[in-house]
XYZ file of N, CA, C and O in Angstrom:
480
model
N -10.488 143.670 -94.010
C -9.574 142.800 -93.294
C -10.209 142.295 -91.996
O -10.079 141.126 -91.652
N -10.884 143.203 -91.280
C -11.521 142.822 -90.022
C -12.661 141.830 -90.268
O -12.878 140.919 -89.452
N -13.340 141.984 -91.410
C -14.423 141.064 -91.758
C -13.881 139.650 -91.944
O -14.441 138.682 -91.424
N -12.782 139.524 -92.663
C -12.190 138.201 -92.903
C -11.649 137.591 -91.613
O -11.756 136.387 -91.391
N -11.097 138.426 -90.761
C -10.600 137.926 -89.480
C -11.743 137.394 -88.619
O -11.620 136.334 -88.002
N -12.865 138.088 -88.612
C -14.013 137.616 -87.830
C -14.589 136.331 -88.422
O -15.016 135.445 -87.677
N -14.583 136.205 -89.752
C -15.067 134.972 -90.384
C -14.161 133.805 -90.026
O -14.630 132.713 -89.675
N -12.852 134.017 -90.092
C -11.895 132.950 -89.763
C -12.030 132.550 -88.290
O -12.053 131.352 -87.966
N -12.154 133.513 -87.403
C -12.314 133.200 -85.977
C -13.618 132.458 -85.725
O -13.655 131.506 -84.934
N -14.684 132.855 -86.399
C -15.966 132.166 -86.244
C -15.886 130.731 -86.740
O -16.402 129.811 -86.096
N -15.240 130.538 -87.868
C -15.098 129.184 -88.402
C -14.239 128.314 -87.495
O -14.527 127.135 -87.305
N -13.190 128.877 -86.926
C -12.354 128.118 -85.992
C -13.171 127.694 -84.784
O -13.048 126.558 -84.305
N -14.001 128.592 -84.281
C -14.849 128.273 -83.127
C -15.847 127.170 -83.476
O -16.017 126.214 -82.728
N -16.510 127.307 -84.618
C -17.516 126.324 -85.022
C -16.876 124.957 -85.229
O -17.394 123.936 -84.775
N -15.729 124.924 -85.897
C -15.071 123.644 -86.150
C -14.519 123.021 -84.874
O -14.429 121.798 -84.758
N -14.161 123.831 -83.902
C -13.617 123.295 -82.654
C -14.703 122.795 -81.717
O -14.460 121.890 -80.921
N -15.898 123.362 -81.804
C -16.943 122.999 -80.845
C -17.988 122.048 -81.398
O -18.802 121.550 -80.632
N -17.996 121.796 -82.688
C -18.980 120.872 -83.254
C -18.258 119.770 -84.024
O -17.071 119.863 -84.331
N -19.020 118.766 -84.342
C -18.491 117.684 -85.140
C -18.318 118.184 -86.582
O -19.232 118.753 -87.165
N -17.173 117.967 -87.160
C -16.887 118.476 -88.509
C -17.846 117.903 -89.542
O -18.241 118.591 -90.489
N -18.251 116.669 -89.395
C -19.183 116.063 -90.344
C -20.516 116.809 -90.352
O -21.143 116.951 -91.413
N -20.936 117.291 -89.201
C -22.195 118.050 -89.135
C -22.057 119.406 -89.827
O -22.983 119.889 -90.456
N -20.895 120.022 -89.689
C -20.664 121.322 -90.337
C -20.627 121.154 -91.848
O -21.104 122.013 -92.594
N -20.101 120.034 -92.324
C -20.026 119.790 -93.767
C -21.402 119.531 -94.381
O -21.542 119.560 -95.596
N -22.421 119.281 -93.558
C -23.779 119.065 -94.058
C -24.554 120.369 -94.239
O -25.694 120.342 -94.691
N -23.962 121.500 -93.919
C -24.659 122.791 -94.013
C -25.113 123.096 -95.441
O -26.233 123.586 -95.642
N -24.317 122.820 -96.508
C -24.838 123.075 -97.866
C -26.108 122.276 -98.176
O -27.010 122.784 -98.850
N -26.221 121.054 -97.673
C -27.436 120.273 -97.868
C -28.610 120.926 -97.144
O -29.734 120.959 -97.661
N -28.344 121.491 -95.979
C -29.367 122.212 -95.224
C -29.884 123.399 -96.033
O -31.093 123.617 -96.149
N -28.967 124.166 -96.609
C -29.361 125.346 -97.393
C -30.132 124.921 -98.632
O -31.158 125.528 -98.986
N -29.674 123.874 -99.301
C -30.360 123.386 -100.509
C -31.776 122.916 -100.178
O -32.730 123.220 -100.894
N -31.918 122.173 -99.088
C -33.232 121.677 -98.691
C -34.139 122.832 -98.254
O -35.347 122.797 -98.478
N -33.557 123.867 -97.650
C -34.323 125.054 -97.257
C -34.841 125.795 -98.484
O -35.978 126.291 -98.486
N -34.033 125.859 -99.560
C -34.468 126.542 -100.787
C -35.623 125.794 -101.455
O -36.507 126.406 -102.049
N -35.620 124.464 -101.330
C -36.686 123.665 -101.933
C -37.971 123.724 -101.103
O -39.056 123.464 -101.621
N -37.851 124.061 -99.839
C -38.987 124.064 -98.921
C -39.905 125.248 -99.225
O -39.459 126.347 -99.506
N -41.196 125.016 -99.161
C -42.175 126.075 -99.406
C -42.631 126.624 -98.058
O -43.527 126.089 -97.433
N -42.010 127.673 -97.624
C -42.319 128.287 -96.344
C -41.110 129.081 -95.874
O -40.076 129.142 -96.552
N -41.233 129.669 -94.695
C -40.114 130.478 -94.213
C -39.165 129.621 -93.368
O -39.401 128.440 -93.118
N -38.091 130.242 -92.915
C -37.032 129.551 -92.190
C -37.539 128.954 -90.871
O -37.226 127.814 -90.525
N -38.346 129.725 -90.142
C -38.851 129.248 -88.845
C -39.728 128.012 -89.020
O -39.624 127.047 -88.247
N -40.581 128.002 -90.036
C -41.432 126.833 -90.298
C -40.580 125.622 -90.678
O -40.856 124.499 -90.265
N -39.534 125.862 -91.466
C -38.634 124.784 -91.882
C -37.961 124.138 -90.676
O -37.943 122.914 -90.533
N -37.437 124.977 -89.797
C -36.747 124.449 -88.610
C -37.735 123.723 -87.704
O -37.424 122.640 -87.180
N -38.917 124.289 -87.503
C -39.911 123.636 -86.646
C -40.348 122.290 -87.221
O -40.521 121.322 -86.483
N -40.520 122.223 -88.531
C -40.978 120.977 -89.141
C -39.904 119.891 -89.110
O -40.198 118.736 -88.858
N -38.661 120.282 -89.347
C -37.612 119.276 -89.473
C -36.897 118.943 -88.165
O -36.305 117.865 -88.054
N -36.905 119.836 -87.196
C -36.139 119.594 -85.978
C -36.990 119.424 -84.726
O -36.466 119.162 -83.665
N -38.306 119.586 -84.826
C -39.179 119.450 -83.663
C -40.097 118.251 -83.862
O -41.171 118.367 -84.430
N -39.679 117.062 -83.400
C -40.460 115.824 -83.525
C -40.900 115.590 -84.965
O -42.091 115.520 -85.267
N -39.919 115.464 -85.836
C -40.178 115.300 -87.270
C -40.841 113.962 -87.559
O -40.390 112.916 -87.105
N -41.939 114.002 -88.285
C -42.666 112.797 -88.682
C -42.137 112.303 -90.026
O -41.653 113.068 -90.843
N -42.277 111.001 -90.267
C -41.795 110.411 -91.520
C -42.697 110.866 -92.674
O -43.921 110.762 -92.605
N -42.074 111.391 -93.740
C -42.824 111.875 -94.893
C -42.126 111.428 -96.175
O -41.270 110.548 -96.149
N -42.477 112.037 -97.323
C -41.954 111.594 -98.620
C -40.453 111.829 -98.772
O -39.772 111.073 -99.461
N -39.903 112.862 -98.142
C -38.459 113.125 -98.250
C -37.724 112.785 -96.949
O -36.784 113.456 -96.551
N -38.144 111.707 -96.320
C -37.574 111.287 -95.042
C -36.072 111.007 -95.149
O -35.296 111.378 -94.269
N -35.641 110.369 -96.247
C -34.214 110.036 -96.419
C -33.372 111.303 -96.496
O -32.278 111.374 -95.913
N -33.866 112.318 -97.198
C -33.134 113.583 -97.294
C -33.141 114.306 -95.950
O -32.135 114.908 -95.562
N -34.259 114.235 -95.257
C -34.353 114.904 -93.954
C -33.370 114.318 -92.943
O -32.862 115.036 -92.083
N -33.112 113.028 -93.024
C -32.192 112.387 -92.085
C -30.738 112.751 -92.348
O -29.875 112.509 -91.512
N -30.455 113.352 -93.523
C -29.093 113.782 -93.838
C -28.824 115.228 -93.415
O -27.710 115.708 -93.558
N -29.831 115.921 -92.896
C -29.645 117.302 -92.451
C -28.717 117.343 -91.237
O -28.645 116.377 -90.468
N -28.006 118.462 -91.054
C -27.084 118.546 -89.907
C -27.831 118.553 -88.576
O -28.909 119.136 -88.452
N -27.244 117.884 -87.614
C -27.726 117.813 -86.230
C -29.065 117.099 -86.068
O -29.709 117.233 -85.050
N -29.508 116.344 -87.089
C -30.691 115.504 -86.929
C -30.307 114.261 -86.144
O -30.929 113.910 -85.157
N -29.279 113.577 -86.595
C -28.770 112.388 -85.918
C -27.263 112.555 -85.702
O -26.462 111.931 -86.383
N -26.870 113.398 -84.772
C -25.427 113.589 -84.584
C -24.791 112.335 -83.989
O -25.370 111.695 -83.116
N -23.628 111.959 -84.493
C -22.962 110.774 -83.954
C -22.413 111.055 -82.553
O -22.068 112.184 -82.226
N -22.346 110.012 -81.768
C -21.765 110.149 -80.435
C -20.248 110.051 -80.599
O -19.716 108.990 -80.888
N -19.593 111.174 -80.464
C -18.152 111.225 -80.682
C -17.405 110.846 -79.413
O -16.461 110.081 -79.433
N -17.848 111.362 -78.319
C -17.159 111.128 -77.058
C -18.189 110.892 -75.974
O -19.114 111.670 -75.801
N -18.015 109.796 -75.296
C -18.924 109.516 -74.193
C -18.081 109.335 -72.943
O -17.168 108.518 -72.916
N -18.391 110.113 -71.945
C -17.635 110.070 -70.704
C -18.512 109.457 -69.624
O -19.639 109.887 -69.417
N -17.989 108.452 -68.980
C -18.707 107.830 -67.881
C -17.900 108.084 -66.622
O -16.856 107.474 -66.405
N -18.382 108.982 -65.829
C -17.663 109.335 -64.609
C -18.473 108.877 -63.408
O -19.685 109.033 -63.360
N -17.769 108.308 -62.461
C -18.424 107.859 -61.245
C -17.610 108.352 -60.068
O -16.393 108.169 -60.019
N -18.288 108.978 -59.150
C -17.600 109.483 -57.976
C -17.317 108.333 -57.016
O -18.151 107.460 -56.824
N -16.141 108.327 -56.430
C -15.836 107.247 -55.494
C -16.620 107.421 -54.202
O -16.975 108.528 -53.808
N -16.881 106.299 -53.555
C -17.575 106.360 -52.276
C -16.567 106.748 -51.202
O -15.503 106.144 -51.098
N -16.919 107.736 -50.453
C -16.038 108.193 -49.382
C -16.776 107.980 -48.067
O -17.808 108.598 -47.819
N -16.250 107.084 -47.284
C -16.822 106.819 -45.974
C -15.815 107.251 -44.925
O -14.665 106.804 -44.944
N -16.237 108.095 -44.052
C -15.338 108.503 -42.986
C -16.125 108.592 -41.695
O -17.331 108.772 -41.688
N -15.393 108.424 -40.629
C -16.008 108.425 -39.311
C -15.175 109.336 -38.426
O -13.962 109.181 -38.339
N -15.833 110.254 -37.785
C -15.142 111.161 -36.877
C -15.350 110.648 -35.460
O -16.490 110.554 -34.997
N -14.259 110.301 -34.840
C -14.348 109.811 -33.474
C -14.324 110.984 -32.506
O -13.610 111.960 -32.713
N -15.084 110.827 -31.456
C -15.123 111.866 -30.440
C -13.825 111.794 -29.644
O -13.444 110.725 -29.162
N -13.112 112.907 -29.533
C -11.846 112.855 -28.793
C -12.093 112.631 -27.299
O -13.154 112.968 -26.771
N -11.096 112.047 -26.687
C -11.206 111.821 -25.254
C -11.216 113.164 -24.534
O -10.541 114.102 -24.944
N -11.968 113.211 -23.477
C -12.059 114.455 -22.730
C -10.781 114.646 -21.931
O -10.347 113.756 -21.203
N -10.178 115.777 -22.101
C -8.934 116.081 -21.397
C -9.253 117.053 -20.275
O -9.819 118.120 -20.515
N -8.870 116.686 -19.100
C -9.113 117.556 -17.948
C -7.806 118.261 -17.594
O -6.784 117.619 -17.395
N -7.880 119.554 -17.524
C -6.723 120.358 -17.154
C -6.954 120.854 -15.727
O -7.953 121.524 -15.464
N -6.048 120.523 -14.852
C -6.245 120.998 -13.475
C -6.105 122.511 -13.415
O -5.219 123.100 -14.034
N -7.008 123.136 -12.711
C -6.975 124.594 -12.604
C -6.334 124.996 -11.289
O -6.585 124.407 -10.245
N -5.508 125.999 -11.409
C -4.870 126.529 -10.211
C -5.775 127.612 -9.632
O -6.468 128.302 -10.374
N -5.732 127.752 -8.365
C -6.481 128.834 -7.747
C -5.756 130.138 -8.011
O -4.598 130.311 -7.626
N -6.416 131.017 -8.664
C -5.795 132.275 -9.025
C -5.919 133.271 -7.871
O -6.968 133.390 -7.244
N -4.849 133.977 -7.636
C -4.857 134.982 -6.572
C -4.651 136.368 -7.147
O -4.089 137.246 -6.511
N -5.088 136.547 -8.377
C -4.903 137.841 -9.035
C -5.813 138.874 -8.390
O -6.998 138.635 -8.172
N -5.241 140.018 -8.118
C -6.022 141.125 -7.588
C -5.688 142.362 -8.395
O -4.520 142.612 -8.707
N -6.695 143.092 -8.735
C -6.471 144.316 -9.499
C -5.864 145.361 -8.577
O -6.339 145.595 -7.471
N -4.820 145.968 -9.051
C -4.115 146.949 -8.235
C -4.470 148.350 -8.710
O -4.803 148.561 -9.870
N -4.381 149.292 -7.836
C -4.590 150.683 -8.203
C -3.263 151.246 -8.675
O -2.319 151.374 -7.906
N -3.228 151.542 -9.974
C -2.013 152.107 -10.529
C -2.095 153.630 -10.439
O -3.151 154.208 -10.667
N -0.992 154.259 -10.161
C -1.011 155.729 -10.152
C -1.192 156.247 -11.569
O -0.882 155.586 -12.535
N -1.690 157.426 -11.695
C -1.934 157.997 -13.008
C -0.693 158.698 -13.543
O -0.762 159.813 -14.024
N 0.415 158.001 -13.473
C 1.658 158.551 -14.003
C 1.674 158.566 -15.529
O 2.418 159.314 -16.134
N 0.869 157.725 -16.121
C 0.879 157.669 -17.580
C 0.375 158.970 -18.190
O 0.629 159.267 -19.344
N -0.352 159.822 -17.436
C -0.832 161.084 -17.970
C 0.283 162.110 -18.120
O 0.147 163.070 -18.867
N 1.362 161.912 -17.441
C 2.458 162.858 -17.552
C 3.451 162.452 -18.637
O 4.463 163.106 -18.815
N 3.195 161.418 -19.344
C 4.091 160.938 -20.398
C 3.863 161.729 -21.696
O 2.918 162.492 -21.821
N 4.726 161.480 -22.657
C 4.643 162.167 -23.948
C 3.407 161.708 -24.726
O 2.675 162.500 -25.291
N 3.162 160.411 -24.777
C 2.081 159.869 -25.576
C 0.779 159.928 -24.768
O 0.573 159.165 -23.833
N -0.067 160.866 -25.152
C -1.333 161.039 -24.474
C -2.444 161.107 -25.526
O -2.202 161.419 -26.683
N -3.652 160.820 -25.127
C -4.757 160.925 -26.073
C -4.979 162.381 -26.475
O -4.588 163.289 -25.755
N -5.555 162.640 -27.623
C -5.787 164.011 -28.066
C -6.734 164.742 -27.129
O -7.650 164.156 -26.568
N -6.491 166.018 -26.997
C -7.325 166.850 -26.125
C -8.039 167.897 -26.978
O -7.480 168.437 -27.902
N -9.259 168.118 -26.671
C -10.044 169.122 -27.372
C -10.046 170.403 -26.553
O -10.253 170.388 -25.352
N -9.797 171.517 -27.212
C -9.786 172.769 -26.468
C -10.999 173.614 -26.771
O -11.740 173.448 -27.651
């Protein structure tokens, strides 16, 4: 049961992320691979890496993902954003002459309940 579920999920993923026409060409890929004299890596390198025209060129062009159709083309252009930051006017705040003087407070706070911890 788990095997079938994984196959169904894999197929859903493949069909959702690729062009269905390309997926339907997979049997032709397998058939052409069986006719090919060599291993899988040589087959892929010959047919998908700068393939040259040869005797079975028409069949090679029908393989999946050789000439995928352009299904969706998105042309996005970012808008031009021009902005200018103006320097704010300088604001002058008149300063008052401060007459603050530090006062000597009595140490009455030491006789209160809330005191720092003491080490004995």
